[in-house]
PDB file of C-alpha atoms and ligand atoms in Angstrom:
ATOM      1  CA  MET A   1       0.000   0.000   0.000  1.00 38.00           C
ATOM      2  CA  ILE A   2       1.258   3.445  -0.808  1.00 41.00           C
ATOM      3  CA  ILE A   3       1.319   5.564   2.305  1.00 40.00           C
ATOM      4  CA  ALA A   4       0.981   9.352   2.103  1.00 37.00           C
ATOM      5  CA  MET A   5       4.536  10.598   1.774  1.00 47.00           C
ATOM      6  CA  LYS A   6       4.331  14.017   3.397  1.00 45.00           C
ATOM      7  CA  GLU A   7       3.865  12.787   6.954  1.00 40.00           C
ATOM      8  CA  THR A   8       6.804  10.442   6.687  1.00 43.00           C
ATOM      9  CA  LEU A   9       9.208  13.120   5.514  1.00 57.00           C
ATOM     10  CA  SER A  10      11.213  14.358   8.446  1.00 89.00           C
ATOM     11  CA  LEU A  11      12.121  18.000   8.795  1.00 94.00           C
ATOM     12  CA  LYS A  12      15.761  17.022   8.565  1.00 93.00           C
ATOM     13  CA  ILE A  13      15.222  15.719   5.056  1.00 95.00           C
ATOM     14  CA  VAL A  14      13.467  18.953   4.049  1.00 96.00           C
ATOM     15  CA  GLN A  15      16.289  20.996   5.555  1.00 96.00           C
ATOM     16  CA  GLU A  16      18.903  18.967   3.668  1.00 96.00           C
ATOM     17  CA  LYS A  17      16.965  19.405   0.412  1.00 97.00           C
ATOM     18  CA  VAL A  18      16.867  23.167   0.966  1.00 98.00           C
ATOM     19  CA  LYS A  19      20.610  23.326   1.594  1.00 98.00           C
ATOM     20  CA  ASN A  20      21.301  21.643  -1.750  1.00 98.00           C
ATOM     21  CA  CYS A  21      18.485  23.225  -3.746  1.00 98.00           C
ATOM     22  CA  GLU A  22      19.115  24.767  -7.159  1.00 98.00           C
ATOM     23  CA  LYS A  23      15.514  25.153  -8.289  1.00 98.00           C
ATOM     24  CA  CYS A  24      15.616  28.921  -8.809  1.00 98.00           C
ATOM     25  CA  ASP A  25      18.238  31.520  -9.667  1.00 98.00           C
ATOM     26  CA  LEU A  26      18.683  32.624  -6.057  1.00 98.00           C
ATOM     27  CA  CYS A  27      20.986  29.610  -5.640  1.00 98.00           C
ATOM     28  CA  THR A  28      23.603  31.361  -7.779  1.00 98.00           C
ATOM     29  CA  SER A  29      23.982  34.420  -5.542  1.00 98.00           C
ATOM     30  CA  ARG A  30      23.447  32.921  -2.073  1.00 98.00           C
ATOM     31  CA  LYS A  31      26.237  31.995   0.314  1.00 98.00           C
ATOM     32  CA  ASN A  32      24.044  29.607   2.273  1.00 98.00           C
ATOM     33  CA  ALA A  33      20.474  28.471   1.838  1.00 98.00           C
ATOM     34  CA  VAL A  34      18.521  29.060   5.052  1.00 98.00           C
ATOM     35  CA  PRO A  35      16.126  26.286   6.035  1.00 98.00           C
ATOM     36  CA  GLY A  36      13.587  26.851   8.782  1.00 97.00           C
ATOM     37  CA  LYS A  37      14.791  26.246  12.326  1.00 96.00           C
ATOM     38  CA  GLY A  38      13.256  25.525  15.702  1.00 95.00           C
ATOM     39  CA  ASN A  39      11.069  23.168  17.661  1.00 93.00           C
ATOM     40  CA  HIS A  40       9.791  20.260  15.563  1.00 92.00           C
ATOM     41  CA  ASN A  41       6.673  20.072  17.745  1.00 93.00           C
ATOM     42  CA  ALA A  42       6.077  23.821  17.805  1.00 96.00           C
ATOM     43  CA  ASP A  43       2.544  25.101  18.361  1.00 97.00           C
ATOM     44  CA  ILE A  44       3.487  28.302  16.539  1.00 98.00           C
ATOM     45  CA  VAL A  45       5.367  28.654  13.241  1.00 98.00           C
ATOM     46  CA  PHE A  46       6.553  32.123  12.167  1.00 98.00           C
ATOM     47  CA  ILE A  47       6.953  32.854   8.460  1.00 98.00           C
ATOM     48  CA  GLY A  48       9.110  35.784   7.336  1.00 98.00           C
ATOM     49  CA  GLU A  49      10.036  36.909   3.823  1.00 98.00           C
ATOM     50  CA  ALA A  50      13.545  35.777   2.893  1.00 98.00           C
ATOM     51  CA  PRO A  51      16.988  35.558   4.504  1.00 98.00           C
ATOM     52  CA  GLY A  52      18.974  38.796   4.824  1.00 98.00           C
ATOM     53  CA  LYS A  53      22.739  39.313   4.876  1.00 97.00           C
ATOM     54  CA  ASN A  54      23.418  37.792   8.301  1.00 97.00           C
ATOM     55  CA  GLU A  55      21.172  34.828   7.645  1.00 98.00           C
ATOM     56  CA  ASP A  56      22.834  34.203   4.262  1.00 98.00           C
ATOM     57  CA  GLU A  57      26.233  34.186   5.961  1.00 98.00           C
ATOM     58  CA  CYS A  58      25.249  31.795   8.755  1.00 98.00           C
ATOM     59  CA  GLY A  59      22.512  29.659   7.202  1.00 98.00           C
ATOM     60  CA  GLU A  60      20.045  30.390  10.040  1.00 98.00           C
ATOM     61  CA  PRO A  61      16.796  32.383   9.908  1.00 98.00           C
ATOM     62  CA  PHE A  62      16.216  35.648  11.794  1.00 98.00           C
ATOM     63  CA  ILE A  63      19.599  36.040  13.485  1.00 97.00           C
ATOM     64  CA  GLY A  64      20.101  39.746  12.646  1.00 96.00           C
ATOM     65  CA  THR A  65      18.445  42.862  14.090  1.00 96.00           C
ATOM     66  CA  ALA A  66      14.945  41.809  12.980  1.00 97.00           C
ATOM     67  CA  GLY A  67      15.504  38.463  14.692  1.00 98.00           C
ATOM     68  CA  LYS A  68      16.426  40.235  17.941  1.00 97.00           C
ATOM     69  CA  LYS A  69      13.172  42.186  17.801  1.00 98.00           C
ATOM     70  CA  LEU A  70      11.282  38.935  17.308  1.00 98.00           C
ATOM     71  CA  ASN A  71      13.133  37.350  20.254  1.00 98.00           C
ATOM     72  CA  ASN A  72      12.201  40.330  22.459  1.00 98.00           C
ATOM     73  CA  ALA A  73       8.530  40.084  21.512  1.00 98.00           C
ATOM     74  CA  LEU A  74       8.554  36.332  22.203  1.00 98.00           C
ATOM     75  CA  LYS A  75      10.194  36.824  25.605  1.00 98.00           C
ATOM     76  CA  ASN A  76       7.679  39.534  26.451  1.00 98.00           C
ATOM     77  CA  ALA A  77       4.912  37.000  25.753  1.00 98.00           C
ATOM     78  CA  GLY A  78       6.613  34.307  27.850  1.00 97.00           C
ATOM     79  CA  LEU A  79       8.139  32.259  25.011  1.00 97.00           C
ATOM     80  CA  GLU A  80      11.683  31.421  23.934  1.00 95.00           C
ATOM     81  CA  ARG A  81      12.974  30.905  20.401  1.00 96.00           C
ATOM     82  CA  SER A  82      13.338  27.203  21.227  1.00 95.00           C
ATOM     83  CA  ASP A  83       9.561  26.942  21.782  1.00 97.00           C
ATOM     84  CA  VAL A  84       8.693  27.965  18.213  1.00 98.00           C
ATOM     85  CA  TYR A  85       9.701  27.213  14.616  1.00 97.00           C
ATOM     86  CA  ILE A  86      10.837  30.028  12.334  1.00 98.00           C
ATOM     87  CA  THR A  87      11.054  29.930   8.566  1.00 98.00           C
ATOM     88  CA  ASN A  88      10.702  32.076   5.444  1.00 98.00           C
ATOM     89  CA  ILE A  89       8.712  32.202   2.202  1.00 98.00           C
ATOM     90  CA  VAL A  90      11.948  31.733   0.214  1.00 98.00           C
ATOM     91  CA  LYS A  91      14.987  30.080   1.712  1.00 98.00           C
ATOM     92  CA  CYS A  92      17.764  31.944  -0.160  1.00 99.00           C
ATOM     93  CA  ARG A  93      18.693  35.622   0.056  1.00 98.00           C
ATOM     94  CA  PRO A  94      17.565  37.730  -2.911  1.00 98.00           C
ATOM     95  CA  PRO A  95      20.329  40.078  -4.144  1.00 98.00           C
ATOM     96  CA  LYS A  96      20.300  43.427  -2.280  1.00 97.00           C
ATOM     97  CA  ASN A  97      17.399  42.100  -0.181  1.00 96.00           C
ATOM     98  CA  ARG A  98      14.872  42.729  -2.959  1.00 98.00           C
ATOM     99  CA  ILE A  99      11.427  41.197  -2.535  1.00 98.00           C
ATOM    100  CA  PRO A 100      11.364  37.624  -3.897  1.00 98.00           C
ATOM    101  CA  ASN A 101       9.567  37.350  -7.236  1.00 98.00           C
ATOM    102  CA  ASP A 102       6.630  35.082  -8.103  1.00 98.00           C
ATOM    103  CA  ASN A 103       8.773  32.398  -9.723  1.00 98.00           C
ATOM    104  CA  GLU A 104      11.124  32.216  -6.730  1.00 98.00           C
ATOM    105  CA  LYS A 105       8.187  32.012  -4.343  1.00 98.00           C
ATOM    106  CA  MET A 106       6.538  29.284  -6.404  1.00 98.00           C
ATOM    107  CA  MET A 107       9.701  27.197  -6.757  1.00 98.00           C
ATOM    108  CA  CYS A 108      10.328  27.405  -3.017  1.00 98.00           C
ATOM    109  CA  SER A 109       6.754  26.826  -1.837  1.00 98.00           C
ATOM    110  CA  ASN A 110       6.966  23.029  -1.519  1.00 97.00           C
ATOM    111  CA  TYR A 111       9.540  23.339   1.269  1.00 98.00           C
ATOM    112  CA  LEU A 112       7.232  25.542   3.317  1.00 98.00           C
ATOM    113  CA  GLU A 113       4.297  23.209   2.623  1.00 97.00           C
ATOM    114  CA  ASP A 114       6.367  20.268   3.863  1.00 96.00           C
ATOM    115  CA  GLU A 115       7.520  22.140   6.976  1.00 97.00           C
ATOM    116  CA  LEU A 116       3.918  22.936   7.882  1.00 97.00           C
ATOM    117  CA  ALA A 117       2.614  19.445   7.065  1.00 95.00           C
ATOM    118  CA  ILE A 118       5.246  17.853   9.315  1.00 95.00           C
ATOM    119  CA  ILE A 119       4.989  20.284  12.258  1.00 95.00           C
ATOM    120  CA  LYS A 120       1.198  20.783  12.085  1.00 96.00           C
ATOM    121  CA  PRO A 121       1.294  23.983  14.164  1.00 97.00           C
ATOM    122  CA  LYS A 122      -1.797  25.254  15.965  1.00 98.00           C
ATOM    123  CA  ILE A 123      -1.176  28.807  14.693  1.00 98.00           C
ATOM    124  CA  ILE A 124       0.928  30.141  11.815  1.00 98.00           C
ATOM    125  CA  CYS A 125       2.101  33.740  12.234  1.00 98.00           C
ATOM    126  CA  LEU A 126       2.660  35.652   8.990  1.00 98.00           C
ATOM    127  CA  LEU A 127       5.312  38.339   9.479  1.00 98.00           C
ATOM    128  CA  GLY A 128       4.876  41.240   7.075  1.00 98.00           C
ATOM    129  CA  ASN A 129       3.414  41.875   3.647  1.00 97.00           C
ATOM    130  CA  THR A 130       5.364  39.343   1.558  1.00 98.00           C
ATOM    131  CA  SER A 131       4.366  36.493   3.851  1.00 98.00           C
ATOM    132  CA  TYR A 132       0.774  37.742   4.195  1.00 98.00           C
ATOM    133  CA  HIS A 133       0.371  38.270   0.453  1.00 98.00           C
ATOM    134  CA  SER A 134       2.032  35.001  -0.586  1.00 98.00           C
ATOM    135  CA  ILE A 135      -0.120  32.846   1.661  1.00 98.00           C
ATOM    136  CA  LEU A 136      -3.435  34.670   2.039  1.00 98.00           C
ATOM    137  CA  GLY A 137      -3.308  37.093  -0.903  1.00 97.00           C
ATOM    138  CA  GLY A 138      -3.610  39.963   1.569  1.00 96.00           C
ATOM    139  CA  SER A 139      -2.154  43.456   1.745  1.00 95.00           C
ATOM    140  CA  GLU A 140      -2.081  46.436   4.122  1.00 95.00           C
ATOM    141  CA  ILE A 141      -0.548  44.960   7.231  1.00 96.00           C
ATOM    142  CA  SER A 142      -1.184  48.187   9.117  1.00 95.00           C
ATOM    143  CA  LYS A 143      -4.931  47.584   8.743  1.00 97.00           C
ATOM    144  CA  ASN A 144      -4.947  43.821   9.109  1.00 98.00           C
ATOM    145  CA  HIS A 145      -2.345  43.051  11.748  1.00 98.00           C
ATOM    146  CA  GLY A 146      -3.677  41.324  14.850  1.00 98.00           C
ATOM    147  CA  LYS A 147      -6.291  39.332  12.921  1.00 98.00           C
ATOM    148  CA  PHE A 148      -6.779  35.555  12.804  1.00 98.00           C
ATOM    149  CA  VAL A 149      -7.745  33.897   9.516  1.00 98.00           C
ATOM    150  CA  SER A 150      -8.643  30.219   8.924  1.00 98.00           C
ATOM    151  CA  LYS A 151      -7.704  28.741   5.537  1.00 97.00           C
ATOM    152  CA  ASP A 152      -7.124  25.217   4.205  1.00 94.00           C
ATOM    153  CA  GLY A 153      -7.119  23.657   7.652  1.00 95.00           C
ATOM    154  CA  TYR A 154      -4.634  26.105   9.166  1.00 98.00           C
ATOM    155  CA  LEU A 155      -5.187  29.024  11.533  1.00 98.00           C
ATOM    156  CA  TYR A 156      -3.163  32.095  10.558  1.00 98.00           C
ATOM    157  CA  PHE A 157      -2.304  35.216  12.527  1.00 98.00           C
ATOM    158  CA  ILE A 158      -1.212  38.393  10.749  1.00 98.00           C
ATOM    159  CA  SER A 159       1.450  40.771  12.048  1.00 98.00           C
ATOM    160  CA  PHE A 160       4.214  43.164  11.043  1.00 98.00           C
ATOM    161  CA  HIS A 161       7.626  42.126   9.845  1.00 97.00           C
ATOM    162  CA  PRO A 162       9.994  42.719  12.780  1.00 97.00           C
ATOM    163  CA  ALA A 163      12.337  44.684  10.454  1.00 96.00           C
ATOM    164  CA  ALA A 164       9.539  47.254  10.067  1.00 95.00           C
ATOM    165  CA  ILE A 165       9.600  48.077  13.772  1.00 94.00           C
ATOM    166  CA  ILE A 166      13.347  48.623  14.141  1.00 94.00           C
ATOM    167  CA  TYR A 167      13.269  52.428  14.089  1.00 89.00           C
ATOM    168  CA  ASN A 168       9.717  52.866  15.323  1.00 94.00           C
ATOM    169  CA  GLN A 169       9.079  52.484  19.048  1.00 93.00           C
ATOM    170  CA  LYS A 170       5.318  52.880  18.667  1.00 96.00           C
ATOM    171  CA  LEU A 171       5.197  50.050  16.162  1.00 97.00           C
ATOM    172  CA  GLU A 172       7.416  47.931  18.370  1.00 97.00           C
ATOM    173  CA  LYS A 173       4.795  48.203  21.093  1.00 98.00           C
ATOM    174  CA  VAL A 174       2.060  47.256  18.631  1.00 98.00           C
ATOM    175  CA  PHE A 175       4.115  44.268  17.466  1.00 98.00           C
ATOM    176  CA  LYS A 176       4.671  43.130  21.042  1.00 98.00           C
ATOM    177  CA  ASN A 177       0.944  43.394  21.720  1.00 98.00           C
ATOM    178  CA  ASP A 178       0.227  41.325  18.595  1.00 98.00           C
ATOM    179  CA  ILE A 179       2.591  38.568  19.687  1.00 98.00           C
ATOM    180  CA  LYS A 180       1.055  38.611  23.167  1.00 98.00           C
ATOM    181  CA  LYS A 181      -2.398  38.270  21.594  1.00 98.00           C
ATOM    182  CA  LEU A 182      -1.145  35.333  19.517  1.00 98.00           C
ATOM    183  CA  VAL A 183       0.262  33.542  22.573  1.00 98.00           C
ATOM    184  CA  ASP A 184      -2.927  34.203  24.579  1.00 98.00           C
ATOM    185  CA  GLU A 185      -5.009  32.682  21.765  1.00 98.00           C
ATOM    186  CA  LEU A 186      -2.749  29.638  21.720  1.00 98.00           C
ATOM    187  CA  LYS A 187      -3.259  29.178  25.463  1.00 96.00           C
ATOM    188  CA  LYS A 188      -7.039  29.345  24.953  1.00 96.00           C
ATOM    189  CA  LEU A 189      -6.876  26.770  22.133  1.00 96.00           C
ATOM    190  CA  LYS A 190      -4.801  24.434  24.271  1.00 93.00           C
ATOM    191  CA  THR A 191      -7.185  24.734  27.232  1.00 93.00           C
ATOM    192  CA  LYS A 192     -10.117  23.971  24.952  1.00 89.00           C
ATOM    193  CA  SER A 193      -8.478  20.901  23.429  1.00 86.00           C
ATOM    194  CA  GLY A 194      -7.144  19.711  26.813  1.00 83.00           C
ATOM    195  CA  ASP A 195      -3.485  19.779  25.646  1.00 76.00           C
TER     196      ASP A 195
HETATM  197  N1  URA B   1      14.038  38.857   7.421  1.00 91.17           N
HETATM  198  C1  URA B   1      13.298  37.795   7.048  1.00 91.17           C
HETATM  199  O1  URA B   1      12.224  37.928   6.493  1.00 91.17           O
HETATM  200  N2  URA B   1      13.780  36.593   7.301  1.00 91.17           N
HETATM  201  C2  URA B   1      14.942  36.368   7.914  1.00 91.17           C
HETATM  202  O2  URA B   1      15.307  35.205   8.120  1.00 91.17           O
HETATM  203  C3  URA B   1      15.699  37.502   8.300  1.00 91.17           C
HETATM  204  C4  URA B   1      15.231  38.735   8.041  1.00 91.17           C
HETATM  205 FE1  SF4 B   2      15.704  26.485  -3.923  1.00 91.17          FE
HETATM  206 FE2  SF4 B   2      14.097  28.111  -2.569  1.00 91.17          FE
HETATM  207 FE3  SF4 B   2      16.716  28.613  -2.678  1.00 91.17          FE
HETATM  208 FE4  SF4 B   2      15.228  28.933  -4.867  1.00 91.17          FE
HETATM  209  S1  SF4 B   2      15.050  30.119  -2.941  1.00 91.17           S
HETATM  210  S2  SF4 B   2      17.234  27.912  -4.764  1.00 91.17           S
HETATM  211  S3  SF4 B   2      13.734  27.286  -4.641  1.00 91.17           S
HETATM  212  S4  SF4 B   2      15.736  26.860  -1.686  1.00 91.17           S
END
């Protein structure tokens, strides 16, 4: 009998595939592909846009200034990085940090689908416009942040990209409140399901 393959794929295999991937042109300019990283049983998965300079150099997601902002917001809500899983829409850095194009996003999408199918998070947090638009077709984060959306069996939460809050203390507060709201909702879901 043929068993559904997705569930049997381990995250390690996906991560190895990403590291060796040459499916789009971003492989020619990257230093390192950046697979998702974190807790394999995470209740929350965060999805950013694409690796930046630091991430490209080290092969790990969200380790630069934006990553520090995300860490702070997690801590403020009572979580550590090791509690969650963090990944990106595309796994290789676009030159000069340009927004990834449709072809790059499409070629890379199976890795994200596999990550989500394996982890089966209770909530997926979309960080910023590229992530929001790629997955839900949405725009205008400033209007839509803080909202939950159900689609295709997943529950999504919309927020800012942590890079957007770096020079804006007001927005940093809003971002922290969003992440707190996300964690509070998770607690409610877990109480309901008896987890
Ligand atoms: N910005 C992103 O969207 N992803 C990273 O991994 C780092 C910065
Ligand atoms: Fe492969 Fe994605 Fe990197 Fe393109 S961005 S080379 S599809 S891992």
